[in-house]
């Protein structure tokens, strides 16, 4: 990655509904605009995300999506409603931020849930997107949720899966997303926190090809776990606020936008079959299936292709 860099500008965007979205800009003020769309939903941005772009070439925009990271109010507070935290509103937030920063068009870069939101944004505002870089493709289709949160990935990690199941009584385990939803929004912290940690640690422990202790530690923090699990689960019980196969169906709207897709073959969180479906629907996009990688953007094979793509697009 490029060396660490600090923002030269930051602030809060009034998104309406009482939500304030944190944003920051770093790199070259006169550089090519790029917006980094983080995953989760609910993970927030990190300093490492800034380092995927050449700071001499890019005006790098990052933002924390509603109710996570530094955005306000935080979903770690169980009294905070997530009713207005929807895919459509996040797309609108991105467009409001673009206008606020005076950017005409920008490269949109997203991984995991960030790839979902990037596709949704680009299909809504294709005239505002110069290029796209997508990693760890997630289209939020029902079978993708079932694989990771009901049965599929569980067969690869039976020990970790047992810990994930622990907060849920056996008679409620036929629909785990719904069972977790009740507990993640329970006002009693003795109910909410164990469920949040089980949900958060399941993902934090399985997104790398090999375990990453720093990621596991981050996902075990109380506030992070509650924020992350509440927002993710909120989107999953609402099927991502998307129509069935919407993001595949609407590929024609973005077919002519240059795009690079990067996918780890051993990605357990967002299996390669989903990226392959997008590749088949959008053969014009450059596609890389990395043979020795899981889900995380920092895995060497993944990171190589991401930075190669941003370096190339910096020159166009």
mmCIF file with all atom_site columns, C-alpha atoms in Angstrom, residues 46-217:
data_model
loop_
_atom_site.group_PDB
_atom_site.id
_atom_site.type_symbol
_atom_site.label_atom_id
_atom_site.label_alt_id
_atom_site.label_comp_id
_atom_site.label_asym_id
_atom_site.label_entity_id
_atom_site.label_seq_id
_atom_site.pdbx_PDB_ins_code
_atom_site.Cartn_x
_atom_site.Cartn_y
_atom_site.Cartn_z
_atom_site.occupancy
_atom_site.B_iso_or_equiv
_atom_site.pdbx_formal_charge
_atom_site.auth_seq_id
_atom_site.auth_comp_id
_atom_site.auth_asym_id
_atom_site.auth_atom_id
_atom_site.pdbx_PDB_model_num
ATOM 1   C CA . UNK A 1 46  ? -10.102 2.957   8.351   1.00 0.00 ? 46  UNK A CA 1
ATOM 2   C CA . UNK A 1 47  ? -6.772  4.720   7.739   1.00 0.00 ? 47  UNK A CA 1
ATOM 3   C CA . UNK A 1 48  ? -5.683  1.740   5.635   1.00 0.00 ? 48  UNK A CA 1
ATOM 4   C CA . UNK A 1 49  ? -8.425  2.456   3.112   1.00 0.00 ? 49  UNK A CA 1
ATOM 5   C CA . UNK A 1 50  ? -6.716  5.731   2.186   1.00 0.00 ? 50  UNK A CA 1
ATOM 6   C CA . UNK A 1 51  ? -3.570  3.851   1.216   1.00 0.00 ? 51  UNK A CA 1
ATOM 7   C CA . UNK A 1 52  ? -5.016  2.051   -1.808  1.00 0.00 ? 52  UNK A CA 1
ATOM 8   C CA . UNK A 1 53  ? -4.631  5.199   -3.917  1.00 0.00 ? 53  UNK A CA 1
ATOM 9   C CA . UNK A 1 54  ? -1.623  7.217   -5.111  1.00 0.00 ? 54  UNK A CA 1
ATOM 10  C CA . UNK A 1 55  ? -1.886  10.428  -3.027  1.00 0.00 ? 55  UNK A CA 1
ATOM 11  C CA . UNK A 1 56  ? -0.065  12.400  -5.720  1.00 0.00 ? 56  UNK A CA 1
ATOM 12  C CA . UNK A 1 57  ? -2.585  11.393  -8.374  1.00 0.00 ? 57  UNK A CA 1
ATOM 13  C CA . UNK A 1 58  ? -5.900  11.220  -6.519  1.00 0.00 ? 58  UNK A CA 1
ATOM 14  C CA . UNK A 1 59  ? -8.230  13.440  -4.547  1.00 0.00 ? 59  UNK A CA 1
ATOM 15  C CA . UNK A 1 60  ? -9.297  10.648  -2.181  1.00 0.00 ? 60  UNK A CA 1
ATOM 16  C CA . UNK A 1 61  ? -12.770 10.872  -0.635  1.00 0.00 ? 61  UNK A CA 1
ATOM 17  C CA . UNK A 1 62  ? -13.825 8.544   2.185   1.00 0.00 ? 62  UNK A CA 1
ATOM 18  C CA . UNK A 1 63  ? -17.053 8.552   4.179   1.00 0.00 ? 63  UNK A CA 1
ATOM 19  C CA . UNK A 1 64  ? -18.616 6.506   6.954   1.00 0.00 ? 64  UNK A CA 1
ATOM 20  C CA . UNK A 1 65  ? -22.062 5.330   5.937   1.00 0.00 ? 65  UNK A CA 1
ATOM 21  C CA . UNK A 1 66  ? -25.035 6.189   8.128   1.00 0.00 ? 66  UNK A CA 1
ATOM 22  C CA . UNK A 1 67  ? -24.831 5.274   11.815  1.00 0.00 ? 67  UNK A CA 1
ATOM 23  C CA . UNK A 1 68  ? -21.361 3.682   11.701  1.00 0.00 ? 68  UNK A CA 1
ATOM 24  C CA . UNK A 1 69  ? -17.741 4.743   12.068  1.00 0.00 ? 69  UNK A CA 1
ATOM 25  C CA . UNK A 1 70  ? -17.677 8.436   12.948  1.00 0.00 ? 70  UNK A CA 1
ATOM 26  C CA . UNK A 1 71  ? -21.138 9.178   11.531  1.00 0.00 ? 71  UNK A CA 1
ATOM 27  C CA . UNK A 1 72  ? -23.890 10.238  13.932  1.00 0.00 ? 72  UNK A CA 1
ATOM 28  C CA . UNK A 1 73  ? -25.953 9.040   15.669  1.00 0.00 ? 73  UNK A CA 1
ATOM 29  C CA . UNK A 1 74  ? -24.137 5.712   16.154  1.00 0.00 ? 74  UNK A CA 1
ATOM 30  C CA . UNK A 1 75  ? -25.918 2.376   15.876  1.00 0.00 ? 75  UNK A CA 1
ATOM 31  C CA . UNK A 1 76  ? -24.023 1.275   18.990  1.00 0.00 ? 76  UNK A CA 1
ATOM 32  C CA . UNK A 1 77  ? -26.786 3.119   20.858  1.00 0.00 ? 77  UNK A CA 1
ATOM 33  C CA . UNK A 1 78  ? -29.739 0.678   20.788  1.00 0.00 ? 78  UNK A CA 1
ATOM 34  C CA . UNK A 1 79  ? -32.210 3.563   20.911  1.00 0.00 ? 79  UNK A CA 1
ATOM 35  C CA . UNK A 1 80  ? -31.010 4.801   17.507  1.00 0.00 ? 80  UNK A CA 1
ATOM 36  C CA . UNK A 1 81  ? -33.481 3.819   14.799  1.00 0.00 ? 81  UNK A CA 1
ATOM 37  C CA . UNK A 1 82  ? -32.124 2.344   11.568  1.00 0.00 ? 82  UNK A CA 1
ATOM 38  C CA . UNK A 1 83  ? -35.387 2.911   9.685   1.00 0.00 ? 83  UNK A CA 1
ATOM 39  C CA . UNK A 1 84  ? -33.787 5.498   7.378   1.00 0.00 ? 84  UNK A CA 1
ATOM 40  C CA . UNK A 1 85  ? -30.607 3.495   6.842   1.00 0.00 ? 85  UNK A CA 1
ATOM 41  C CA . UNK A 1 86  ? -31.444 2.039   3.428   1.00 0.00 ? 86  UNK A CA 1
ATOM 42  C CA . UNK A 1 87  ? -29.583 1.385   0.201   1.00 0.00 ? 87  UNK A CA 1
ATOM 43  C CA . UNK A 1 88  ? -31.530 4.130   -1.557  1.00 0.00 ? 88  UNK A CA 1
ATOM 44  C CA . UNK A 1 89  ? -30.640 6.648   1.144   1.00 0.00 ? 89  UNK A CA 1
ATOM 45  C CA . UNK A 1 90  ? -26.955 5.673   1.069   1.00 0.00 ? 90  UNK A CA 1
ATOM 46  C CA . UNK A 1 91  ? -26.928 6.180   -2.713  1.00 0.00 ? 91  UNK A CA 1
ATOM 47  C CA . UNK A 1 92  ? -28.517 9.601   -2.147  1.00 0.00 ? 92  UNK A CA 1
ATOM 48  C CA . UNK A 1 93  ? -25.902 10.381  0.532   1.00 0.00 ? 93  UNK A CA 1
ATOM 49  C CA . UNK A 1 94  ? -23.103 9.639   -1.937  1.00 0.00 ? 94  UNK A CA 1
ATOM 50  C CA . UNK A 1 95  ? -24.651 11.948  -4.508  1.00 0.00 ? 95  UNK A CA 1
ATOM 51  C CA . UNK A 1 96  ? -25.144 14.681  -1.912  1.00 0.00 ? 96  UNK A CA 1
ATOM 52  C CA . UNK A 1 97  ? -21.495 14.331  -0.876  1.00 0.00 ? 97  UNK A CA 1
ATOM 53  C CA . UNK A 1 98  ? -20.310 14.541  -4.487  1.00 0.00 ? 98  UNK A CA 1
ATOM 54  C CA . UNK A 1 99  ? -22.244 17.762  -4.952  1.00 0.00 ? 99  UNK A CA 1
ATOM 55  C CA . UNK A 1 100 ? -21.049 19.138  -1.597  1.00 0.00 ? 100 UNK A CA 1
ATOM 56  C CA . UNK A 1 101 ? -17.423 18.621  -2.594  1.00 0.00 ? 101 UNK A CA 1
ATOM 57  C CA . UNK A 1 102 ? -17.941 20.139  -6.045  1.00 0.00 ? 102 UNK A CA 1
ATOM 58  C CA . UNK A 1 103 ? -16.972 16.967  -7.893  1.00 0.00 ? 103 UNK A CA 1
ATOM 59  C CA . UNK A 1 104 ? -18.412 16.448  -11.367 1.00 0.00 ? 104 UNK A CA 1
ATOM 60  C CA . UNK A 1 105 ? -17.500 12.771  -11.823 1.00 0.00 ? 105 UNK A CA 1
ATOM 61  C CA . UNK A 1 106 ? -15.472 10.313  -9.785  1.00 0.00 ? 106 UNK A CA 1
ATOM 62  C CA . UNK A 1 107 ? -13.990 6.828   -9.768  1.00 0.00 ? 107 UNK A CA 1
ATOM 63  C CA . UNK A 1 108 ? -16.037 4.651   -7.392  1.00 0.00 ? 108 UNK A CA 1
ATOM 64  C CA . UNK A 1 109 ? -14.146 1.948   -5.480  1.00 0.00 ? 109 UNK A CA 1
ATOM 65  C CA . UNK A 1 110 ? -15.930 -0.568  -3.254  1.00 0.00 ? 110 UNK A CA 1
ATOM 66  C CA . UNK A 1 111 ? -15.320 -3.928  -1.627  1.00 0.00 ? 111 UNK A CA 1
ATOM 67  C CA . UNK A 1 112 ? -17.676 -6.498  -0.114  1.00 0.00 ? 112 UNK A CA 1
ATOM 68  C CA . UNK A 1 113 ? -20.898 -4.625  0.801   1.00 0.00 ? 113 UNK A CA 1
ATOM 69  C CA . UNK A 1 114 ? -19.052 -1.676  -0.738  1.00 0.00 ? 114 UNK A CA 1
ATOM 70  C CA . UNK A 1 115 ? -19.284 -3.471  -4.088  1.00 0.00 ? 115 UNK A CA 1
ATOM 71  C CA . UNK A 1 116 ? -23.068 -3.749  -3.588  1.00 0.00 ? 116 UNK A CA 1
ATOM 72  C CA . UNK A 1 117 ? -23.437 -0.054  -2.842  1.00 0.00 ? 117 UNK A CA 1
ATOM 73  C CA . UNK A 1 118 ? -21.038 0.908   -5.640  1.00 0.00 ? 118 UNK A CA 1
ATOM 74  C CA . UNK A 1 119 ? -23.108 -1.037  -8.168  1.00 0.00 ? 119 UNK A CA 1
ATOM 75  C CA . UNK A 1 120 ? -26.338 0.466   -6.829  1.00 0.00 ? 120 UNK A CA 1
ATOM 76  C CA . UNK A 1 121 ? -24.872 3.984   -7.008  1.00 0.00 ? 121 UNK A CA 1
ATOM 77  C CA . UNK A 1 122 ? -23.419 3.539   -10.487 1.00 0.00 ? 122 UNK A CA 1
ATOM 78  C CA . UNK A 1 123 ? -26.646 2.068   -11.853 1.00 0.00 ? 123 UNK A CA 1
ATOM 79  C CA . UNK A 1 124 ? -28.542 5.058   -10.440 1.00 0.00 ? 124 UNK A CA 1
ATOM 80  C CA . UNK A 1 125 ? -26.016 7.726   -11.518 1.00 0.00 ? 125 UNK A CA 1
ATOM 81  C CA . UNK A 1 126 ? -23.956 6.235   -14.381 1.00 0.00 ? 126 UNK A CA 1
ATOM 82  C CA . UNK A 1 127 ? -23.150 9.692   -15.761 1.00 0.00 ? 127 UNK A CA 1
ATOM 83  C CA . UNK A 1 128 ? -21.284 10.523  -12.532 1.00 0.00 ? 128 UNK A CA 1
ATOM 84  C CA . UNK A 1 129 ? -18.919 7.521   -12.612 1.00 0.00 ? 129 UNK A CA 1
ATOM 85  C CA . UNK A 1 130 ? -15.644 7.568   -14.564 1.00 0.00 ? 130 UNK A CA 1
ATOM 86  C CA . UNK A 1 131 ? -14.491 4.045   -13.631 1.00 0.00 ? 131 UNK A CA 1
ATOM 87  C CA . UNK A 1 132 ? -15.214 1.364   -11.032 1.00 0.00 ? 132 UNK A CA 1
ATOM 88  C CA . UNK A 1 133 ? -13.070 -0.999  -8.989  1.00 0.00 ? 133 UNK A CA 1
ATOM 89  C CA . UNK A 1 134 ? -14.944 -3.808  -7.223  1.00 0.00 ? 134 UNK A CA 1
ATOM 90  C CA . UNK A 1 135 ? -13.623 -6.388  -4.762  1.00 0.00 ? 135 UNK A CA 1
ATOM 91  C CA . UNK A 1 136 ? -15.192 -9.361  -2.962  1.00 0.00 ? 136 UNK A CA 1
ATOM 92  C CA . UNK A 1 137 ? -18.459 -9.196  -4.861  1.00 0.00 ? 137 UNK A CA 1
ATOM 93  C CA . UNK A 1 138 ? -21.650 -9.228  -2.806  1.00 0.00 ? 138 UNK A CA 1
ATOM 94  C CA . UNK A 1 139 ? -25.046 -8.850  -4.490  1.00 0.00 ? 139 UNK A CA 1
ATOM 95  C CA . UNK A 1 140 ? -27.142 -9.487  -1.356  1.00 0.00 ? 140 UNK A CA 1
ATOM 96  C CA . UNK A 1 141 ? -29.178 -12.259 -2.941  1.00 0.00 ? 141 UNK A CA 1
ATOM 97  C CA . UNK A 1 142 ? -30.995 -14.607 -0.539  1.00 0.00 ? 142 UNK A CA 1
ATOM 98  C CA . UNK A 1 143 ? -28.740 -17.593 -1.174  1.00 0.00 ? 143 UNK A CA 1
ATOM 99  C CA . UNK A 1 144 ? -25.648 -15.495 -0.406  1.00 0.00 ? 144 UNK A CA 1
ATOM 100 C CA . UNK A 1 145 ? -27.075 -14.657 3.032   1.00 0.00 ? 145 UNK A CA 1
ATOM 101 C CA . UNK A 1 146 ? -28.111 -18.286 3.564   1.00 0.00 ? 146 UNK A CA 1
ATOM 102 C CA . UNK A 1 147 ? -24.595 -19.516 2.725   1.00 0.00 ? 147 UNK A CA 1
ATOM 103 C CA . UNK A 1 148 ? -22.858 -17.337 5.304   1.00 0.00 ? 148 UNK A CA 1
ATOM 104 C CA . UNK A 1 149 ? -25.477 -17.078 8.046   1.00 0.00 ? 149 UNK A CA 1
ATOM 105 C CA . UNK A 1 150 ? -27.419 -20.339 7.897   1.00 0.00 ? 150 UNK A CA 1
ATOM 106 C CA . UNK A 1 151 ? -25.591 -23.225 6.234   1.00 0.00 ? 151 UNK A CA 1
ATOM 107 C CA . UNK A 1 152 ? -22.595 -23.404 3.935   1.00 0.00 ? 152 UNK A CA 1
ATOM 108 C CA . UNK A 1 153 ? -19.649 -21.568 5.466   1.00 0.00 ? 153 UNK A CA 1
ATOM 109 C CA . UNK A 1 154 ? -20.626 -23.330 8.701   1.00 0.00 ? 154 UNK A CA 1
ATOM 110 C CA . UNK A 1 155 ? -19.354 -26.603 7.225   1.00 0.00 ? 155 UNK A CA 1
ATOM 111 C CA . UNK A 1 156 ? -15.868 -25.130 6.793   1.00 0.00 ? 156 UNK A CA 1
ATOM 112 C CA . UNK A 1 157 ? -15.633 -23.594 10.278  1.00 0.00 ? 157 UNK A CA 1
ATOM 113 C CA . UNK A 1 158 ? -17.597 -25.875 12.642  1.00 0.00 ? 158 UNK A CA 1
ATOM 114 C CA . UNK A 1 159 ? -15.683 -24.675 15.691  1.00 0.00 ? 159 UNK A CA 1
ATOM 115 C CA . UNK A 1 160 ? -16.310 -20.988 14.958  1.00 0.00 ? 160 UNK A CA 1
ATOM 116 C CA . UNK A 1 161 ? -19.886 -21.735 13.918  1.00 0.00 ? 161 UNK A CA 1
ATOM 117 C CA . UNK A 1 162 ? -20.593 -23.251 17.310  1.00 0.00 ? 162 UNK A CA 1
ATOM 118 C CA . UNK A 1 163 ? -19.585 -19.950 18.903  1.00 0.00 ? 163 UNK A CA 1
ATOM 119 C CA . UNK A 1 164 ? -21.780 -18.056 16.442  1.00 0.00 ? 164 UNK A CA 1
ATOM 120 C CA . UNK A 1 165 ? -24.794 -20.196 17.380  1.00 0.00 ? 165 UNK A CA 1
ATOM 121 C CA . UNK A 1 166 ? -24.262 -19.917 21.133  1.00 0.00 ? 166 UNK A CA 1
ATOM 122 C CA . UNK A 1 167 ? -26.652 -16.962 21.823  1.00 0.00 ? 167 UNK A CA 1
ATOM 123 C CA . UNK A 1 168 ? -29.519 -18.572 19.882  1.00 0.00 ? 168 UNK A CA 1
ATOM 124 C CA . UNK A 1 169 ? -31.688 -21.335 21.432  1.00 0.00 ? 169 UNK A CA 1
ATOM 125 C CA . UNK A 1 170 ? -31.864 -24.521 19.397  1.00 0.00 ? 170 UNK A CA 1
ATOM 126 C CA . UNK A 1 171 ? -35.560 -24.095 18.650  1.00 0.00 ? 171 UNK A CA 1
ATOM 127 C CA . UNK A 1 172 ? -34.859 -20.768 16.861  1.00 0.00 ? 172 UNK A CA 1
ATOM 128 C CA . UNK A 1 173 ? -31.952 -21.874 14.700  1.00 0.00 ? 173 UNK A CA 1
ATOM 129 C CA . UNK A 1 174 ? -33.967 -22.563 11.544  1.00 0.00 ? 174 UNK A CA 1
ATOM 130 C CA . UNK A 1 175 ? -33.834 -18.812 10.726  1.00 0.00 ? 175 UNK A CA 1
ATOM 131 C CA . UNK A 1 176 ? -30.716 -17.359 12.296  1.00 0.00 ? 176 UNK A CA 1
ATOM 132 C CA . UNK A 1 177 ? -30.886 -13.909 10.708  1.00 0.00 ? 177 UNK A CA 1
ATOM 133 C CA . UNK A 1 178 ? -34.341 -13.369 12.221  1.00 0.00 ? 178 UNK A CA 1
ATOM 134 C CA . UNK A 1 179 ? -33.332 -14.850 15.561  1.00 0.00 ? 179 UNK A CA 1
ATOM 135 C CA . UNK A 1 180 ? -30.329 -12.539 15.780  1.00 0.00 ? 180 UNK A CA 1
ATOM 136 C CA . UNK A 1 181 ? -32.451 -9.557  14.739  1.00 0.00 ? 181 UNK A CA 1
ATOM 137 C CA . UNK A 1 182 ? -34.572 -9.821  17.883  1.00 0.00 ? 182 UNK A CA 1
ATOM 138 C CA . UNK A 1 183 ? -31.533 -10.020 20.144  1.00 0.00 ? 183 UNK A CA 1
ATOM 139 C CA . UNK A 1 184 ? -29.447 -7.349  18.423  1.00 0.00 ? 184 UNK A CA 1
ATOM 140 C CA . UNK A 1 185 ? -32.241 -4.849  19.009  1.00 0.00 ? 185 UNK A CA 1
ATOM 141 C CA . UNK A 1 186 ? -33.068 -5.920  22.539  1.00 0.00 ? 186 UNK A CA 1
ATOM 142 C CA . UNK A 1 187 ? -32.762 -3.042  25.061  1.00 0.00 ? 187 UNK A CA 1
ATOM 143 C CA . UNK A 1 188 ? -31.138 -5.393  27.586  1.00 0.00 ? 188 UNK A CA 1
ATOM 144 C CA . UNK A 1 189 ? -27.338 -5.284  27.100  1.00 0.00 ? 189 UNK A CA 1
ATOM 145 C CA . UNK A 1 190 ? -27.045 -8.781  28.586  1.00 0.00 ? 190 UNK A CA 1
ATOM 146 C CA . UNK A 1 191 ? -29.053 -10.013 25.594  1.00 0.00 ? 191 UNK A CA 1
ATOM 147 C CA . UNK A 1 192 ? -27.790 -7.616  22.929  1.00 0.00 ? 192 UNK A CA 1
ATOM 148 C CA . UNK A 1 193 ? -24.036 -7.711  23.515  1.00 0.00 ? 193 UNK A CA 1
ATOM 149 C CA . UNK A 1 194 ? -23.450 -11.503 23.417  1.00 0.00 ? 194 UNK A CA 1
ATOM 150 C CA . UNK A 1 195 ? -25.438 -11.687 20.172  1.00 0.00 ? 195 UNK A CA 1
ATOM 151 C CA . UNK A 1 196 ? -23.529 -8.760  18.688  1.00 0.00 ? 196 UNK A CA 1
ATOM 152 C CA . UNK A 1 197 ? -20.156 -10.225 19.554  1.00 0.00 ? 197 UNK A CA 1
ATOM 153 C CA . UNK A 1 198 ? -21.091 -13.641 18.181  1.00 0.00 ? 198 UNK A CA 1
ATOM 154 C CA . UNK A 1 199 ? -22.210 -12.077 14.900  1.00 0.00 ? 199 UNK A CA 1
ATOM 155 C CA . UNK A 1 200 ? -19.223 -9.731  14.586  1.00 0.00 ? 200 UNK A CA 1
ATOM 156 C CA . UNK A 1 201 ? -16.573 -12.306 15.535  1.00 0.00 ? 201 UNK A CA 1
ATOM 157 C CA . UNK A 1 202 ? -17.964 -14.847 13.079  1.00 0.00 ? 202 UNK A CA 1
ATOM 158 C CA . UNK A 1 203 ? -17.163 -12.445 10.245  1.00 0.00 ? 203 UNK A CA 1
ATOM 159 C CA . UNK A 1 204 ? -13.932 -11.146 11.730  1.00 0.00 ? 204 UNK A CA 1
ATOM 160 C CA . UNK A 1 205 ? -12.633 -14.700 12.116  1.00 0.00 ? 205 UNK A CA 1
ATOM 161 C CA . UNK A 1 206 ? -13.488 -15.934 8.625   1.00 0.00 ? 206 UNK A CA 1
ATOM 162 C CA . UNK A 1 207 ? -12.764 -13.137 6.135   1.00 0.00 ? 207 UNK A CA 1
ATOM 163 C CA . UNK A 1 208 ? -9.049  -13.912 5.755   1.00 0.00 ? 208 UNK A CA 1
ATOM 164 C CA . UNK A 1 209 ? -7.582  -16.964 4.085   1.00 0.00 ? 209 UNK A CA 1
ATOM 165 C CA . UNK A 1 210 ? -5.588  -17.342 7.316   1.00 0.00 ? 210 UNK A CA 1
ATOM 166 C CA . UNK A 1 211 ? -6.734  -15.855 10.655  1.00 0.00 ? 211 UNK A CA 1
ATOM 167 C CA . UNK A 1 212 ? -5.806  -12.226 11.278  1.00 0.00 ? 212 UNK A CA 1
ATOM 168 C CA . UNK A 1 213 ? -5.616  -11.416 14.974  1.00 0.00 ? 213 UNK A CA 1
ATOM 169 C CA . UNK A 1 214 ? -5.862  -7.640  14.506  1.00 0.00 ? 214 UNK A CA 1
ATOM 170 C CA . UNK A 1 215 ? -9.157  -8.012  12.648  1.00 0.00 ? 215 UNK A CA 1
ATOM 171 C CA . UNK A 1 216 ? -10.512 -10.443 15.223  1.00 0.00 ? 216 UNK A CA 1
ATOM 172 C CA . UNK A 1 217 ? -9.598  -8.000  18.002  1.00 0.00 ? 217 UNK A CA 1
#
